[in-house]
Amino acid sequence: MRENPSQFVPLDVPSLQSRKSLFGLDAEALAACMVEAGEPAWRGRQLAEALYRQRIAELDAITTLPKALRQRLASEGWQVDRPAIAQVFQSADGTERYLVEGQCGDGLTVETVWMPEGDDGESGDGSDAGGGSNGNGSETLRAPSYPRFSAERVGNHQLGSTQGLGAPGLDSETREHSRQRATLCVSSQVGCAVNCDFCLTARLGLQRNLTAGEIAGQVLAVFDRHAVEVGRDRVNLVFMGMGEPFLNYDNFMDAVRLLVREVGLSPQRMTVSTSGIVPGIERFAAEPPEFRPKLAISLNAPNDAIRSQIMPINRKWPIAAVIDAVRPIKLRPRERITFEYVLLGGVTDRPEHAVEVARLIRRTGLPAKVNLIAWNPGPGIEYATPQTEAVEAFRQTLADAGIPAYVRKPRGRDIYAACGQLKRTVEG
Ligand code: SAH
Ligand code: SF4
């Protein structure tokens, strides 16, 4: 196991203060901003409508504001500054991985992944990730065929260069009658400080936190690319990209509130995954249900001994402490806590591990389900992908113990878009 070179100190970017970004501010902050500019407060609501409902990405295109006001705001340095897709990688399985440029002017990009037709359980309850995900849904979105691992650069904050790559979801033939179903995997930090031994993102260390605008902006940038209609299309959000959301708690929750209140998404279609940051889980447990996504815990091991070896964070917050922090959450009817479990061949995938996991989860008494994830390889990481039979046997043991368990299909492995593979990999 490697030493832990990272730190748990959040790295925010001071230069952001000097950049006047409208995107990321909620209606109240936008109203305050308008009042400061000598305008009535209701202009803030107009701005919120334009930014988050109409998804207008240029100040000058917000025609609900008088031209003179737009010009004045621009001359004072205000801009929309919505994160934009800079590069697209397309997988043979329809998954797309994006590099998204942030708001901080430091050139760092984050990764966002679009998985058409859901993800076999990533959404948190195993059933609503998309009817087509089990292969027998009748309403499946017809995915265009993709060249294997094609990369597309998107210049100057626009999506002009999709020609010839079969820009997905946008043509009327594809959108015909059906609602889109997809899962969008969103990042919360650039890199990660938690240093799990099996995860490629860990190798970056923590570079910085994302702002609320950068977290919510990933969602809107991808929604625009796929012409997602909020309220019609069924897109689940999973905060399972780069980073540990609960080590960037305030910005993460600000983003959730923006997405719920201003964009109009349901928190019940959002799942946040944590490696087990106890103070974060405690705060999360106190969030009002109207702004609380579902929760997934990356358990990944049957006991503290193995977990501490593969996830150093376990030495600070062992399994029992994590479970105690989860307990006060007031679950909605039928809501379950998801336990994610990465199967590392020969390390965490043995039959006795499955028995131990089943016992552990039953002892918690929590309504739970398990998402099993076969380990996705990454360069320089010395683990093995488990045998298919071992994965199925593991799932069966849990199911026999009365615990709903799903095997998550790896998505976009060929473009490094699968779980734990996000590391701003540009080359094939
Ligand atoms: N930091 C958060 C969320 C992002 S990681 C967390 O750890 O929960 C999302 C999921 O990917 C976690 O469950 C993590 O255990 C899993 N994961 C990390 N590396 C992986 C790999 N190489 N193969 C499969 N799953 C992996
Ligand atoms: Fe961070 Fe999650 Fe990767 Fe662990 S698994 S290093 S917490 S991103």
Short mmCIF file of C-alpha atoms in Angstrom, two decimals, residues 59-411:
data_model
loop_
_atom_site.label_atom_id
_atom_site.label_comp_id
_atom_site.label_asym_id
_atom_site.label_seq_id
_atom_site.Cartn_x
_atom_site.Cartn_y
_atom_site.Cartn_z
CA LEU A 59 -25.03 37.29 -20.82
CA ASP A 60 -25.88 39.10 -24.03
CA ALA A 61 -28.38 36.40 -24.99
CA ILE A 62 -30.48 36.96 -21.84
CA THR A 63 -33.09 39.08 -23.58
CA THR A 64 -35.41 39.24 -20.58
CA LEU A 65 -32.94 41.81 -19.22
CA PRO A 66 -32.90 45.22 -20.93
CA LYS A 67 -29.95 45.60 -23.29
CA ALA A 68 -28.58 48.52 -21.33
CA LEU A 69 -28.51 46.44 -18.16
CA ARG A 70 -26.76 43.56 -19.91
CA GLN A 71 -24.16 45.96 -21.19
CA ARG A 72 -23.70 47.56 -17.79
CA LEU A 73 -23.26 44.16 -16.09
CA ALA A 74 -20.74 43.15 -18.72
CA SER A 75 -18.82 46.40 -18.32
CA GLU A 76 -18.67 45.74 -14.58
CA GLY A 77 -17.04 42.41 -15.36
CA TRP A 78 -20.01 40.10 -14.89
CA GLN A 79 -20.28 37.08 -17.13
CA VAL A 80 -22.34 33.88 -17.12
CA ASP A 81 -19.19 31.75 -16.99
CA ARG A 82 -20.91 28.42 -17.21
CA PRO A 83 -18.57 25.40 -17.32
CA ALA A 84 -18.27 24.05 -20.85
CA ILE A 85 -17.36 20.73 -22.41
CA ALA A 86 -13.83 20.95 -23.77
CA GLN A 87 -13.38 17.41 -24.99
CA VAL A 88 -15.53 14.35 -25.60
CA PHE A 89 -14.53 10.68 -25.59
CA GLN A 90 -17.04 8.23 -26.98
CA SER A 91 -17.15 4.60 -25.99
CA ALA A 92 -18.23 1.68 -28.11
CA ASP A 93 -21.03 1.09 -25.56
CA GLY A 94 -22.54 4.56 -25.98
CA THR A 95 -20.99 6.01 -22.84
CA GLU A 96 -19.44 9.46 -23.21
CA ARG A 97 -16.73 10.93 -21.04
CA TYR A 98 -16.25 14.68 -21.03
CA LEU A 99 -13.53 16.98 -19.90
CA VAL A 100 -15.30 20.02 -18.54
CA GLU A 101 -13.56 23.35 -18.09
CA GLY A 102 -14.14 25.10 -14.81
CA GLN A 103 -14.72 28.67 -13.69
CA CYS A 104 -11.47 29.35 -11.95
CA GLY A 105 -9.26 30.20 -14.88
CA ASP A 106 -6.62 27.70 -13.80
CA GLY A 107 -7.09 25.48 -16.84
CA LEU A 108 -8.05 22.45 -14.75
CA THR A 109 -10.73 20.22 -16.18
CA VAL A 110 -12.98 17.73 -14.49
CA GLU A 111 -14.57 14.59 -15.77
CA THR A 112 -18.23 13.90 -16.28
CA VAL A 113 -19.69 10.69 -17.70
CA TRP A 114 -22.96 10.18 -19.58
CA MET A 115 -24.33 6.64 -19.59
CA PRO A 116 -27.34 6.19 -21.86
CA GLU A 117 -30.06 3.86 -20.58
CA GLY A 118 -28.95 3.99 -16.99
CA ASP A 119 -26.30 1.96 -15.31
CA ASP A 120 -27.70 -1.19 -13.76
CA GLY A 121 -28.22 0.13 -10.32
CA GLU A 122 -25.90 3.07 -10.00
CA SER A 123 -28.81 5.36 -9.40
CA GLY A 124 -29.20 3.92 -5.95
CA ASP A 125 -32.18 1.66 -5.91
CA GLY A 126 -31.41 -0.72 -8.69
CA SER A 127 -34.73 -0.29 -10.36
CA ASP A 128 -35.02 3.15 -11.80
CA ALA A 129 -31.69 3.50 -13.46
CA GLY A 130 -33.45 2.97 -16.75
CA GLY A 131 -35.94 0.41 -17.94
CA GLY A 132 -33.69 -0.54 -20.79
CA SER A 133 -30.76 -1.30 -18.55
CA ASN A 134 -31.64 -4.93 -18.08
CA GLY A 135 -31.97 -5.42 -21.77
CA ASN A 136 -35.71 -5.88 -21.91
CA GLY A 137 -37.02 -2.35 -21.69
CA SER A 138 -39.24 -1.41 -24.58
CA GLU A 139 -38.61 2.29 -24.34
CA THR A 140 -34.91 2.14 -24.86
CA LEU A 141 -33.21 5.10 -26.44
CA ARG A 142 -31.73 4.03 -29.73
CA ALA A 143 -28.06 4.75 -29.33
CA PRO A 144 -26.23 5.88 -32.41
CA SER A 145 -23.25 3.77 -33.34
CA TYR A 146 -19.96 5.17 -32.17
CA PRO A 147 -16.52 4.77 -33.50
CA ARG A 148 -14.43 3.00 -30.91
CA PHE A 149 -12.86 5.52 -28.58
CA SER A 150 -13.15 8.58 -30.71
CA ALA A 151 -12.12 11.84 -29.20
CA GLU A 152 -13.63 15.14 -30.07
CA ARG A 153 -12.23 18.48 -29.13
CA VAL A 154 -14.68 21.24 -28.47
CA GLY A 155 -13.16 24.62 -29.09
CA ASN A 156 -13.96 27.92 -27.49
CA HIS A 157 -16.80 26.92 -25.25
CA GLN A 158 -19.01 25.86 -28.09
CA LEU A 159 -20.19 22.61 -29.46
CA GLY A 160 -19.44 23.23 -33.07
CA SER A 161 -17.28 20.28 -33.88
CA THR A 162 -19.54 17.31 -33.49
CA GLN A 163 -19.89 16.81 -37.20
CA GLY A 164 -19.07 13.36 -38.42
CA LEU A 165 -19.06 11.92 -34.92
CA GLY A 166 -22.75 11.28 -34.77
CA ALA A 167 -23.62 13.83 -32.10
CA PRO A 168 -25.82 11.78 -29.80
CA GLY A 169 -29.31 12.45 -28.74
CA LEU A 170 -29.74 15.57 -30.79
CA ASP A 171 -31.27 14.29 -33.98
CA SER A 172 -35.00 14.13 -34.17
CA GLU A 173 -34.95 10.50 -35.26
CA THR A 174 -33.33 9.44 -32.01
CA ARG A 175 -35.56 11.66 -29.91
CA GLU A 176 -38.71 10.73 -31.82
CA HIS A 177 -41.17 9.86 -29.12
CA SER A 178 -39.34 8.28 -26.24
CA ARG A 179 -38.07 9.92 -23.14
CA GLN A 180 -34.33 9.78 -22.76
CA ARG A 181 -33.04 7.62 -19.96
CA ALA A 182 -29.54 8.07 -18.80
CA THR A 183 -27.30 8.38 -15.80
CA LEU A 184 -24.90 11.25 -15.44
CA CYS A 185 -21.85 10.79 -13.25
CA VAL A 186 -20.68 14.11 -11.80
CA SER A 187 -17.37 15.10 -10.20
CA SER A 188 -17.05 17.09 -6.98
CA GLN A 189 -13.31 17.77 -6.79
CA VAL A 190 -10.32 17.78 -9.12
CA GLY A 191 -8.54 14.65 -7.98
CA CYS A 192 -9.12 13.20 -4.53
CA ALA A 193 -7.36 13.22 -1.18
CA VAL A 194 -8.76 9.98 0.18
CA ASN A 195 -6.16 7.78 -1.44
CA CYS A 196 -7.99 4.50 -1.86
CA ASP A 197 -5.45 2.01 -3.07
CA PHE A 198 -7.47 0.65 -6.00
CA CYS A 199 -8.62 3.99 -7.47
CA LEU A 200 -6.99 5.84 -10.33
CA THR A 201 -8.39 9.23 -9.29
CA ALA A 202 -6.47 8.86 -6.02
CA ARG A 203 -3.22 9.01 -7.97
CA LEU A 204 -3.87 12.66 -8.80
CA GLY A 205 -4.02 13.66 -5.17
CA LEU A 206 -6.37 16.52 -4.42
CA GLN A 207 -5.81 19.43 -6.77
CA ARG A 208 -8.73 21.55 -5.70
CA ASN A 209 -12.38 21.68 -4.75
CA LEU A 210 -14.95 22.44 -7.40
CA THR A 211 -17.22 25.43 -6.90
CA ALA A 212 -20.99 24.89 -6.71
CA GLY A 213 -21.22 26.37 -10.21
CA GLU A 214 -18.65 23.91 -11.50
CA ILE A 215 -20.53 20.97 -10.01
CA ALA A 216 -23.97 22.05 -11.28
CA GLY A 217 -22.41 23.32 -14.53
CA GLN A 218 -21.29 19.82 -15.51
CA VAL A 219 -24.93 18.79 -15.43
CA LEU A 220 -26.22 21.65 -17.57
CA ALA A 221 -23.38 21.41 -20.08
CA VAL A 222 -24.19 17.73 -20.68
CA PHE A 223 -27.96 18.37 -20.62
CA ASP A 224 -27.45 20.86 -23.46
CA ARG A 225 -25.34 18.42 -25.46
CA HIS A 226 -28.05 15.77 -25.23
CA ALA A 227 -30.95 18.22 -25.44
CA VAL A 228 -32.29 16.90 -22.14
CA GLU A 229 -35.68 18.27 -21.20
CA VAL A 230 -36.04 18.53 -17.45
CA GLY A 231 -39.37 17.07 -16.37
CA ARG A 232 -39.62 14.85 -19.42
CA ASP A 233 -36.39 12.93 -19.78
CA ARG A 234 -35.34 10.56 -17.05
CA VAL A 235 -31.80 11.34 -16.11
CA ASN A 236 -30.37 10.16 -12.81
CA LEU A 237 -27.44 12.03 -11.33
CA VAL A 238 -24.77 10.18 -9.43
CA PHE A 239 -22.12 12.15 -7.60
CA MET A 240 -19.58 9.41 -8.11
CA GLY A 241 -17.08 11.04 -10.43
CA MET A 242 -13.76 12.46 -9.38
CA GLY A 243 -13.39 13.40 -5.76
CA GLU A 244 -15.01 12.93 -2.40
CA PRO A 245 -18.20 15.03 -2.26
CA PHE A 246 -18.24 15.10 1.55
CA LEU A 247 -14.79 16.70 1.64
CA ASN A 248 -16.27 19.56 -0.40
CA TYR A 249 -19.52 19.53 1.49
CA ASP A 250 -20.72 23.13 1.26
CA ASN A 251 -20.11 23.50 -2.46
CA PHE A 252 -21.57 20.07 -3.13
CA MET A 253 -24.79 20.83 -1.22
CA ASP A 254 -25.03 24.33 -2.77
CA ALA A 255 -24.90 22.59 -6.15
CA VAL A 256 -27.61 20.14 -5.11
CA ARG A 257 -29.85 23.01 -3.98
CA LEU A 258 -29.26 24.82 -7.28
CA LEU A 259 -30.12 21.69 -9.23
CA VAL A 260 -33.27 21.10 -7.21
CA ARG A 261 -34.55 24.63 -6.70
CA GLU A 262 -33.42 26.39 -9.83
CA VAL A 263 -33.00 23.65 -12.44
CA GLY A 264 -36.00 21.64 -11.24
CA LEU A 265 -34.44 18.21 -10.67
CA SER A 266 -35.60 15.80 -7.98
CA PRO A 267 -33.19 14.84 -5.20
CA GLN A 268 -34.70 11.38 -5.38
CA ARG A 269 -33.03 10.99 -8.76
CA MET A 270 -29.66 11.89 -7.29
CA THR A 271 -27.26 9.65 -5.40
CA VAL A 272 -24.15 10.81 -3.63
CA SER A 273 -21.41 8.36 -2.87
CA THR A 274 -18.97 8.75 -0.01
CA SER A 275 -15.98 6.78 1.10
CA GLY A 276 -17.25 7.27 4.66
CA ILE A 277 -16.43 10.82 5.78
CA VAL A 278 -18.26 10.74 9.12
CA PRO A 279 -18.62 14.50 9.77
CA GLY A 280 -20.00 14.88 6.24
CA ILE A 281 -22.49 12.05 6.71
CA GLU A 282 -23.61 13.64 9.98
CA ARG A 283 -24.32 16.94 8.26
CA PHE A 284 -26.00 15.15 5.39
CA ALA A 285 -28.31 13.32 7.82
CA ALA A 286 -29.61 16.69 8.99
CA GLU A 287 -30.44 17.99 5.49
CA PRO A 288 -34.15 18.48 4.78
CA PRO A 289 -35.59 15.76 2.54
CA GLU A 290 -36.42 18.23 -0.25
CA PHE A 291 -32.72 18.78 -0.81
CA ARG A 292 -31.26 15.45 0.23
CA PRO A 293 -30.07 13.04 -2.47
CA LYS A 294 -29.94 9.32 -1.76
CA LEU A 295 -26.81 8.00 -0.11
CA ALA A 296 -24.30 5.39 -1.19
CA ILE A 297 -21.47 4.24 1.06
CA SER A 298 -18.34 2.77 -0.51
CA LEU A 299 -17.97 -0.20 1.80
CA ASN A 300 -15.62 -2.19 -0.43
CA ALA A 301 -14.47 -4.66 2.24
CA PRO A 302 -16.03 -7.19 4.60
CA ASN A 303 -14.23 -5.97 7.73
CA ASP A 304 -12.08 -3.19 9.19
CA ALA A 305 -8.82 -5.07 8.72
CA ILE A 306 -9.18 -5.40 4.95
CA ARG A 307 -10.88 -2.02 4.58
CA SER A 308 -8.03 -0.22 6.35
CA GLN A 309 -5.60 -1.84 3.97
CA ILE A 310 -7.34 -0.73 0.81
CA MET A 311 -8.94 2.48 2.12
CA PRO A 312 -6.68 4.32 4.59
CA ILE A 313 -9.64 6.54 5.57
CA ASN A 314 -10.99 3.52 7.47
CA ARG A 315 -8.34 4.03 10.14
CA LYS A 316 -9.85 7.39 10.91
CA TRP A 317 -13.49 6.37 10.53
CA PRO A 318 -13.99 2.61 10.78
CA ILE A 319 -17.07 0.81 9.54
CA ALA A 320 -19.04 1.06 12.81
CA ALA A 321 -18.51 4.84 12.98
CA VAL A 322 -19.75 5.21 9.41
CA ILE A 323 -22.85 3.12 10.12
CA ASP A 324 -23.60 5.11 13.28
CA ALA A 325 -23.45 8.32 11.25
CA VAL A 326 -25.81 6.90 8.62
CA ARG A 327 -28.40 5.71 11.15
CA PRO A 328 -30.09 9.08 11.90
CA ILE A 329 -30.96 9.68 8.23
CA LYS A 330 -34.74 9.76 7.86
CA LEU A 331 -35.18 7.59 4.81
CA ARG A 332 -38.12 8.15 2.50
CA PRO A 333 -40.61 5.34 1.96
CA ARG A 334 -38.88 2.54 0.03
CA GLU A 335 -35.54 4.37 0.11
CA ARG A 336 -32.50 2.24 0.84
CA ILE A 337 -28.91 2.98 1.69
CA THR A 338 -26.69 1.70 -1.08
CA PHE A 339 -23.49 -0.07 -0.15
CA GLU A 340 -21.02 -0.08 -3.00
CA TYR A 341 -18.61 -2.93 -3.02
CA VAL A 342 -15.66 -3.02 -5.38
CA LEU A 343 -14.63 -6.63 -5.94
CA LEU A 344 -10.85 -6.93 -6.05
CA GLY A 345 -9.87 -10.31 -7.42
CA GLY A 346 -8.47 -12.52 -4.64
CA VAL A 347 -8.64 -9.66 -2.10
CA THR A 348 -12.31 -8.91 -1.42
CA ASP A 349 -14.20 -11.34 -3.66
CA ARG A 350 -14.01 -14.64 -1.79
CA PRO A 351 -17.11 -16.61 -0.71
CA GLU A 352 -16.28 -16.01 2.97
CA HIS A 353 -16.16 -12.27 2.29
CA ALA A 354 -19.67 -12.39 0.86
CA VAL A 355 -20.93 -14.16 3.99
CA GLU A 356 -19.23 -11.56 6.17
CA VAL A 357 -20.67 -8.65 4.16
CA ALA A 358 -24.16 -10.13 4.39
CA ARG A 359 -23.80 -10.49 8.16
CA LEU A 360 -22.40 -6.99 8.55
CA ILE A 361 -25.21 -5.39 6.58
CA ARG A 362 -27.94 -7.39 8.28
CA ARG A 363 -26.56 -6.44 11.68
CA THR A 364 -26.91 -2.73 10.82
CA GLY A 365 -30.66 -3.23 10.52
CA LEU A 366 -30.70 -0.53 7.81
CA PRO A 367 -32.84 -0.87 4.69
CA ALA A 368 -29.97 -1.54 2.32
CA LYS A 369 -28.96 -2.75 -1.08
CA VAL A 370 -25.57 -3.60 -2.49
CA ASN A 371 -24.05 -2.53 -5.78
CA LEU A 372 -21.25 -4.86 -6.73
CA ILE A 373 -18.61 -3.36 -8.98
CA ALA A 374 -15.97 -5.55 -10.57
CA TRP A 375 -12.71 -3.68 -10.20
CA ASN A 376 -11.83 -1.64 -13.27
CA PRO A 377 -8.16 -1.72 -14.09
CA GLY A 378 -5.96 1.35 -14.30
CA PRO A 379 -2.33 1.78 -15.25
CA GLY A 380 0.04 1.13 -12.39
CA ILE A 381 -2.57 -0.31 -10.05
CA GLU A 382 -1.77 -3.82 -8.94
CA TYR A 383 -5.13 -5.45 -8.47
CA ALA A 384 -6.97 -8.06 -10.49
CA THR A 385 -10.43 -7.98 -11.98
CA PRO A 386 -12.51 -10.72 -10.33
CA GLN A 387 -13.75 -13.78 -12.22
CA THR A 388 -17.31 -13.41 -13.52
CA GLU A 389 -18.32 -16.52 -11.53
CA ALA A 390 -16.94 -15.02 -8.32
CA VAL A 391 -18.99 -11.87 -8.88
CA GLU A 392 -22.17 -13.85 -9.46
CA ALA A 393 -21.53 -16.12 -6.48
CA PHE A 394 -20.99 -13.04 -4.31
CA ARG A 395 -24.28 -11.55 -5.50
CA GLN A 396 -26.12 -14.81 -4.88
CA THR A 397 -24.81 -15.10 -1.32
CA LEU A 398 -26.10 -11.61 -0.55
CA ALA A 399 -29.44 -12.31 -2.25
CA ASP A 400 -29.80 -15.57 -0.28
CA ALA A 401 -29.31 -13.54 2.89
CA GLY A 402 -32.19 -11.28 1.81
CA ILE A 403 -30.04 -8.35 0.67
CA PRO A 404 -30.87 -6.97 -2.77
CA ALA A 405 -27.64 -6.99 -4.72
CA TYR A 406 -26.90 -5.80 -8.24
CA VAL A 407 -23.85 -6.21 -10.40
CA ARG A 408 -22.97 -2.94 -11.97
CA LYS A 409 -22.08 -3.30 -15.60
CA PRO A 410 -18.79 -1.59 -16.39
CA ARG A 411 -19.49 1.34 -18.68
#
